[in-house]
Coordinates of C-alpha atoms in Angstrom, one line a residue:
X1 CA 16.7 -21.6 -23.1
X2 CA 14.8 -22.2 -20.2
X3 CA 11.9 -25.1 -20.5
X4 CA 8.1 -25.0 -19.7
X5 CA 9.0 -26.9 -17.2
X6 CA 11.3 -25.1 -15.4
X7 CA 9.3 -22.0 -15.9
X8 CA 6.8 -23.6 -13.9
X9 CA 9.6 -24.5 -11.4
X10 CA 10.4 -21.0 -11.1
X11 CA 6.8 -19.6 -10.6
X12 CA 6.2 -22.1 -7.3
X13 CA 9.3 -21.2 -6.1
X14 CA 8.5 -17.3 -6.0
X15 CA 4.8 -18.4 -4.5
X16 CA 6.4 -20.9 -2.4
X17 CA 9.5 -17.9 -1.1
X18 CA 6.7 -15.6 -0.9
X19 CA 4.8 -17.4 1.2
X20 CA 7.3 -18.6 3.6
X21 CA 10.4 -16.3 3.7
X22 CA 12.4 -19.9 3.4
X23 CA 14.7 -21.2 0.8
X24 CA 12.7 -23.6 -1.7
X25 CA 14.1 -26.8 -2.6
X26 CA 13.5 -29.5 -4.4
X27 CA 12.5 -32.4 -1.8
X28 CA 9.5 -29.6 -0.8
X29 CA 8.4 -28.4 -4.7
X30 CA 7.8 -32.4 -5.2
X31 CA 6.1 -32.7 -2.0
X32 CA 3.6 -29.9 -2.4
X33 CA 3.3 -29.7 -6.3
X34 CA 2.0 -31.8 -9.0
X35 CA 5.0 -32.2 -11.3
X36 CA 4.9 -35.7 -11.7
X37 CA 8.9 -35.6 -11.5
X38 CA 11.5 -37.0 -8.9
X39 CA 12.9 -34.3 -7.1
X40 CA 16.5 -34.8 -9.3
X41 CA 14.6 -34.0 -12.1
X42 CA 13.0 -30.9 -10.5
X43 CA 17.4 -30.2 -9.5
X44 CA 18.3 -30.3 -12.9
X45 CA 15.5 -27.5 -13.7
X46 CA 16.7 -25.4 -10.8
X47 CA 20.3 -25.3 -12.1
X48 CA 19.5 -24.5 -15.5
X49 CA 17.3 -21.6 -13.6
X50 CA 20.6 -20.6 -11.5
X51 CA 22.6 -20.3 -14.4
X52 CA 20.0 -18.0 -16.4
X53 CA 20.5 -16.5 -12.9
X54 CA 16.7 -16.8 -12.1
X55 CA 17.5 -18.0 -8.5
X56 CA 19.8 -18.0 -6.6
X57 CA 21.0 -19.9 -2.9
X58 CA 21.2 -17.7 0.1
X59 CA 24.3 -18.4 1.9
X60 CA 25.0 -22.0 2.1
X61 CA 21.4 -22.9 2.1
X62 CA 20.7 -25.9 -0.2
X63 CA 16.9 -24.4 -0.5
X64 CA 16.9 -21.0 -3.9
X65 CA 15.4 -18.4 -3.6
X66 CA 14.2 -15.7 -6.7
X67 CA 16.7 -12.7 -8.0
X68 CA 15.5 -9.6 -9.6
X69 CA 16.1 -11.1 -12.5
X70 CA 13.7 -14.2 -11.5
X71 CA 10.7 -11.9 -10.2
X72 CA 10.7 -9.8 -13.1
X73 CA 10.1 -12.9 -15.5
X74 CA 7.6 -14.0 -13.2
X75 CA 5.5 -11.0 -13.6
X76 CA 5.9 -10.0 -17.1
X77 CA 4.8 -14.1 -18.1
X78 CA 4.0 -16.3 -15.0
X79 CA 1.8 -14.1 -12.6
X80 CA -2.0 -14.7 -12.6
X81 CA -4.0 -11.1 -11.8
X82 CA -6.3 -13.0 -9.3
X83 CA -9.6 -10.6 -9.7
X84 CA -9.8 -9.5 -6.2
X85 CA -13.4 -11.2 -4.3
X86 CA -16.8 -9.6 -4.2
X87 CA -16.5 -9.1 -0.5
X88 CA -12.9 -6.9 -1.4
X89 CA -14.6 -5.0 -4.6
X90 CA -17.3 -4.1 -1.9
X91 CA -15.2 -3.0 0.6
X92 CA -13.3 -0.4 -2.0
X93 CA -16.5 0.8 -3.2
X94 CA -17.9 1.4 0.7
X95 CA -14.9 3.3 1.7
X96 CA -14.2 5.3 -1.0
X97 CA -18.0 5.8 -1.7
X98 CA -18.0 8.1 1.9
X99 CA -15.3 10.5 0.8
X100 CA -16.8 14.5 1.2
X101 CA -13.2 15.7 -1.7
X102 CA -10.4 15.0 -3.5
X103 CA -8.4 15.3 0.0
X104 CA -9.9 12.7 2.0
X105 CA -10.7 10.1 -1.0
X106 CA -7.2 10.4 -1.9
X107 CA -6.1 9.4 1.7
X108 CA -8.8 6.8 2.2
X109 CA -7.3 4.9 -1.1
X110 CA -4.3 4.9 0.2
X111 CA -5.2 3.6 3.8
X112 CA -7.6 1.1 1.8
X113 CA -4.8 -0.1 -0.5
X114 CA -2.3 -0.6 2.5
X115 CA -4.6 -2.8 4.4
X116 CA -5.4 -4.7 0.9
X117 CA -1.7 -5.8 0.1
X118 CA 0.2 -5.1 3.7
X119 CA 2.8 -2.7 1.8
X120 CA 3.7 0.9 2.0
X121 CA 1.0 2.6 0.0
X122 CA 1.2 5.7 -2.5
X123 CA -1.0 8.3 -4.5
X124 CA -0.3 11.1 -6.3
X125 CA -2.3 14.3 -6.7
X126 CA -3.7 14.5 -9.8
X127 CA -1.9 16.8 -12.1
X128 CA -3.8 20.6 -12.6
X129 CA -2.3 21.6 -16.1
X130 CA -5.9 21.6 -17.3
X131 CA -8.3 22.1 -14.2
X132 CA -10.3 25.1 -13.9
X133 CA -11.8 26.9 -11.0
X134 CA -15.3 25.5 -9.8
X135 CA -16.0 28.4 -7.3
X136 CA -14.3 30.2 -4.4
X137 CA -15.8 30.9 -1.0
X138 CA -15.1 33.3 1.4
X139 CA -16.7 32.3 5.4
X140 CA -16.3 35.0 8.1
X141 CA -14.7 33.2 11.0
X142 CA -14.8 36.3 13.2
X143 CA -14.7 40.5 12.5
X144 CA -11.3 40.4 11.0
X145 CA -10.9 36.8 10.2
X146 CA -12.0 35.4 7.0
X147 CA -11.5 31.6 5.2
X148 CA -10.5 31.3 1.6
X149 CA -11.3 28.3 0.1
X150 CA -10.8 27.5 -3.4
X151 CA -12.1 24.8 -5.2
X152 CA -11.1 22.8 -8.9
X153 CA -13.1 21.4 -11.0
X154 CA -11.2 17.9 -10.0
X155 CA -12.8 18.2 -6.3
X156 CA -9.1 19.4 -4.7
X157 CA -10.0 22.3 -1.6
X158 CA -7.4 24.8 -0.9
X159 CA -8.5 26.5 2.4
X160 CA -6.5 29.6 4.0
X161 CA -7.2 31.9 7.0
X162 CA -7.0 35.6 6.3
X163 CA -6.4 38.3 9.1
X164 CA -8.2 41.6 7.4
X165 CA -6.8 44.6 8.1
X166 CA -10.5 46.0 8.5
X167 CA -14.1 45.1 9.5
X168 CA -16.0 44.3 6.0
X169 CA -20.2 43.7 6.4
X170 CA -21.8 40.7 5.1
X171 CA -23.3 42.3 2.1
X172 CA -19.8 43.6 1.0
X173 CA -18.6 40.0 1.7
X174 CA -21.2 38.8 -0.4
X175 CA -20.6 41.8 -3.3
X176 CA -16.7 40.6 -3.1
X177 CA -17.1 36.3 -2.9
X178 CA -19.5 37.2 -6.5
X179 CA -16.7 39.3 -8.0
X180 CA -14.3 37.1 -7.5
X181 CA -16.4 34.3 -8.8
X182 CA -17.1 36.2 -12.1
X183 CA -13.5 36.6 -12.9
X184 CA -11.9 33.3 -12.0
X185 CA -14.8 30.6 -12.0
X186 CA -14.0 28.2 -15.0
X187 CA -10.5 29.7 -15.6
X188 CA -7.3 27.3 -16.0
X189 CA -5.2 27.9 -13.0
X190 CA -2.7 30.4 -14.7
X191 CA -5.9 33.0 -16.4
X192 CA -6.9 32.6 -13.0
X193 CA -3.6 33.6 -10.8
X194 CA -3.2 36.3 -14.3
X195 CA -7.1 37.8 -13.5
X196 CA -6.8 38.0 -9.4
X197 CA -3.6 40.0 -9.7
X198 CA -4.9 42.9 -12.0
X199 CA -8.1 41.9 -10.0
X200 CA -9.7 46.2 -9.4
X201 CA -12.7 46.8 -6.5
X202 CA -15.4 48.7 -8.2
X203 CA -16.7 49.7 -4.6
X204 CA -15.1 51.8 -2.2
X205 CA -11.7 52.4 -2.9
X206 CA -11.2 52.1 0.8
X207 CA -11.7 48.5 0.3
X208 CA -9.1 47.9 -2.3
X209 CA -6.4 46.9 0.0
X210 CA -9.0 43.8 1.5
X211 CA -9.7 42.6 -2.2
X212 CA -5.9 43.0 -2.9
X213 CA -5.0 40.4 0.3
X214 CA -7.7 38.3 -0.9
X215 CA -6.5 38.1 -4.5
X216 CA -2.9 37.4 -3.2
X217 CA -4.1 34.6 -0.6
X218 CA -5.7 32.8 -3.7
X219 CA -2.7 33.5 -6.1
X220 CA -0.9 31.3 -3.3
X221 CA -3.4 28.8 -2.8
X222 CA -3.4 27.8 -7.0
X223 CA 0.4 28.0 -6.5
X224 CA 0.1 25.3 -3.7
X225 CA -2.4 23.0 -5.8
X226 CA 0.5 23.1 -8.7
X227 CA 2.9 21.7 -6.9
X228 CA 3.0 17.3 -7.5
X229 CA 3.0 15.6 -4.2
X230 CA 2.2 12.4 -2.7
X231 CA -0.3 11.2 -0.1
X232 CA 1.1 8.2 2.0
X233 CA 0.3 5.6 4.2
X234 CA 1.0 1.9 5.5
X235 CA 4.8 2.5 6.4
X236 CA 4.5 0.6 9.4
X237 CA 4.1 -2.4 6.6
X238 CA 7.9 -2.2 6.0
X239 CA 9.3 -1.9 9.2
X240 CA 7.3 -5.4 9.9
X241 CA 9.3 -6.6 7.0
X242 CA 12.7 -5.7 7.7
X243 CA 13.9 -9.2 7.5
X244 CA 13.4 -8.9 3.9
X245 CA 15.9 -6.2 4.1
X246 CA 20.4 -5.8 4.0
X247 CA 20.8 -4.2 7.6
X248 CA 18.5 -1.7 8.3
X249 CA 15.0 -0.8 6.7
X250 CA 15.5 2.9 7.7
X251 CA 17.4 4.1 3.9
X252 CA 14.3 2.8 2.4
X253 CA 12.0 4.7 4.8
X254 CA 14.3 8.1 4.1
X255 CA 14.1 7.5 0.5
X256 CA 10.3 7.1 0.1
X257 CA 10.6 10.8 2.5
X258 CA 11.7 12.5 -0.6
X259 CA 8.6 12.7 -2.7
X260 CA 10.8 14.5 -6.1
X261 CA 12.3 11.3 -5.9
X262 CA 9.2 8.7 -6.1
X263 CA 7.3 11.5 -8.6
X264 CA 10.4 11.2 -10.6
X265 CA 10.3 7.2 -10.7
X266 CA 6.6 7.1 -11.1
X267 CA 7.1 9.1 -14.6
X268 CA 9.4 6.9 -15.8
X269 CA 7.6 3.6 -15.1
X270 CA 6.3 2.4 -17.9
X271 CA 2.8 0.2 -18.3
X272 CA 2.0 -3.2 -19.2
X273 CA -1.2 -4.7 -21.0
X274 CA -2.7 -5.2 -17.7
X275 CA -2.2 -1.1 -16.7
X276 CA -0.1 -1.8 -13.8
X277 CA 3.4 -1.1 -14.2
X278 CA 5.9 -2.9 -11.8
X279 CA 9.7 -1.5 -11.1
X280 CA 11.9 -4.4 -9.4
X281 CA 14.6 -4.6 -7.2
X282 CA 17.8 -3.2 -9.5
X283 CA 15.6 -1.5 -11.8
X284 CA 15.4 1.0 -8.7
X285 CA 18.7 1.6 -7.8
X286 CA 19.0 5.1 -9.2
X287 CA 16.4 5.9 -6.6
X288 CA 18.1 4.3 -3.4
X289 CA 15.6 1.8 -3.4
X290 CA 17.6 -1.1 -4.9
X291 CA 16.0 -3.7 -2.6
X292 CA 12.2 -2.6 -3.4
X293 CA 9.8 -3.4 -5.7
X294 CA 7.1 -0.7 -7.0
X295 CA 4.0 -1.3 -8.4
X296 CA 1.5 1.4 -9.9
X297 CA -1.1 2.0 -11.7
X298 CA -2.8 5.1 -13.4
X299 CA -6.2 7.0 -12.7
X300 CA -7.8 9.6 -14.5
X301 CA -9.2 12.7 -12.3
X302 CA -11.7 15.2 -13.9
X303 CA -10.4 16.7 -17.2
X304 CA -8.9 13.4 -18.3
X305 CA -5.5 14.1 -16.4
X306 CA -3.8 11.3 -15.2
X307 CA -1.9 10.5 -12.0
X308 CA -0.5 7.4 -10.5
X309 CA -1.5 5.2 -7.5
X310 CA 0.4 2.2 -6.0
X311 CA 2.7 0.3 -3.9
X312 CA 6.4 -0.5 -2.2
X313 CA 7.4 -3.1 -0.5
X314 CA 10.2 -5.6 -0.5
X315 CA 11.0 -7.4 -3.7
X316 CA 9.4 -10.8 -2.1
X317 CA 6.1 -9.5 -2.2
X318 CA 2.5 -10.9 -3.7
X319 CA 2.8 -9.4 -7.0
X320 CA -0.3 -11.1 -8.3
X321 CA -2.4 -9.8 -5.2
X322 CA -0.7 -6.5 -5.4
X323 CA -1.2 -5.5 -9.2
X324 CA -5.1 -7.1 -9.0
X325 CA -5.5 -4.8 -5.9
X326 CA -3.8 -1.4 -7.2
X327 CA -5.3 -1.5 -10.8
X328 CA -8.9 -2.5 -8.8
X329 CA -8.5 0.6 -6.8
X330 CA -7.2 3.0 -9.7
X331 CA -10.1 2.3 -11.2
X332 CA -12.6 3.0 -8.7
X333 CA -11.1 6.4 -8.2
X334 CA -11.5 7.2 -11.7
X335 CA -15.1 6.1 -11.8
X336 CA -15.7 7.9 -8.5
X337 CA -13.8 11.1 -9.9
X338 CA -15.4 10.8 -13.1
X339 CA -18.8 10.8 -11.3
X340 CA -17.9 13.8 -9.1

């Protein structure tokens, strides 16, 4: 059994490694913390913390630093979730407040939470099983060139330039965007993609083929918002901590590439009483990303489905700074989707 004490012990030295990058030992824990110990006392702690295998020494370094094993019990009982400041809560609510859709708020969040914790920052799109079809617009870009954009009741814009086969009037155009609207608007994403491809013109049959490449265009475009993917940002955040890395950073750079890969880690992560959930180190192995740690949180887009938002970094990371920051800005983004 390891003692309240040592526990302690074992929180400042994760602070402490954090901080620094340096081995912690016991000469500097009695010199900048408030034990009230001599520094053999504070020896004995850190071998009983070794042999739980809580820290270990780095070479022949008489300073420890944290395992896996030692970061994981410092989040599940010794991290504090500092509430980020007013000035930070502002700044979230600024930035994100000036997103126009779900494209550019999503990529502003992820920009906002890289600069917040100085790690490699993730979002997911927000999953469509149950979204529904707001409207879809058609904008003449020239005689023959039209834009379909189709938009979900979460806020997500699929856009797509159509070459027509044919000249078609504005007042068609408008007979055509209302028709379309009628049979899809509201409509899951499947009864949509079922309705455009029975979809009939009740005009001029000489117009059936134009309504026919319209109707296939948006059967693609709903087929492109189904598909889970991430938005990224911040990777230059890990290459400025390669130290923290065996060799090169570069396998952790290809891994976070493949997206099936972090989708499939983020649905098995699992959430703790604060809503973040945190992946360590070994814990990611099956993932090639044995020397990271992840952090995530979930947000809730319109229609109550929920997606996840976070972090990766290298396993000596500020995980109290990091889980206050990515549960702060999951739950802006649901407020703000919510609102929109």
């Amino acid at each position: 059994m390891v003692s309240d004490r040592s526990l302690e012990v074992l929180r400042v030295i994760v602070q402490d490694y954090v901080a620094s990058r340096e081995p912690v030992g016991s000469k500097s824990i009695v010199e900048r913390h408030s034990f009230g110990v001599s520094a053999a006392t504070i020896r004995n702690d850190m071998a009983l913390l070794e042999e739980e295998e809580l820290i270990a020494a780095p070479h022949t370094s008489s300073g420890r630093i944290p395992t896996d094993k030692g970061y994981r019990v410092f989040v599940d009982h010794l991290a504090d979730l500092r509430p980020l400041s007013p000035a930070q809560r502002q700044a979230i609510e600024t930035f994100l407040g000036q997103s126009a859709d779900l494209d550019e708020v999503l990529a502003r969040s992820v920009r906002l939470l890289s600069q917040l914790t100085h790690q490699v920052a993730l979002v997911q799109y927000p999953s469509l099983s149950r979204a529904t079809v707001r409207h879809i617009e058609l904008v003449p870009l020239s005689d023959t060139r039209l834009l379909s954009v189709l938009i979900t009741d979460s806020g997500r814009v699929e856009q797509r330039v159509i070459e027509l086969p044919r000249f078609v009037d504005e007042q068609t155009l408008t007979e055509m965007r209302a028709r379309l609207n009628a049979a899809v608007g509201g409509r899951s994403m499947v009864e949509a993609a079922a309705s455009l491809r029975t979809l009939i013109w009740s005009g001029s049959h000489e117009l059936q083929p134009v309504i026919d490449l319209i109707a296939s265009t948006l059967v693609d475009q709903i087929g492109a918002n189904r598909h889970d993917k991430l938005v990224m940002a911040g990777a230059a955040n890990l290459v400025r901590t390669e130290e923290d890395f065996t060799g090169s950073v570069s396998p952790v750079l290809d891994a976070i590439e493949e997206q099936v890969v972090l989708l499939r880690l983020f649905g098995e992560m699992a959430t703790d009483l604060h809503g973040v959930a945190v992946s360590i180190g070994r814990e990611n192995a099956p993932f090639g990303l044995s020397e990271t740690s992840v952090l995530t949180s979930g947000y809730t887009a319109s229609g109550g489905d929920l997606a996840r938002l976070g972090v990766l970094g290298p396993t000596r990371m500020d995980y109290s700074n990091n889980m206050a920051a990515v549960r702060a800005v999951a739950r802006y983004l649901s407020r703000l989707l919510g609102e929109n």
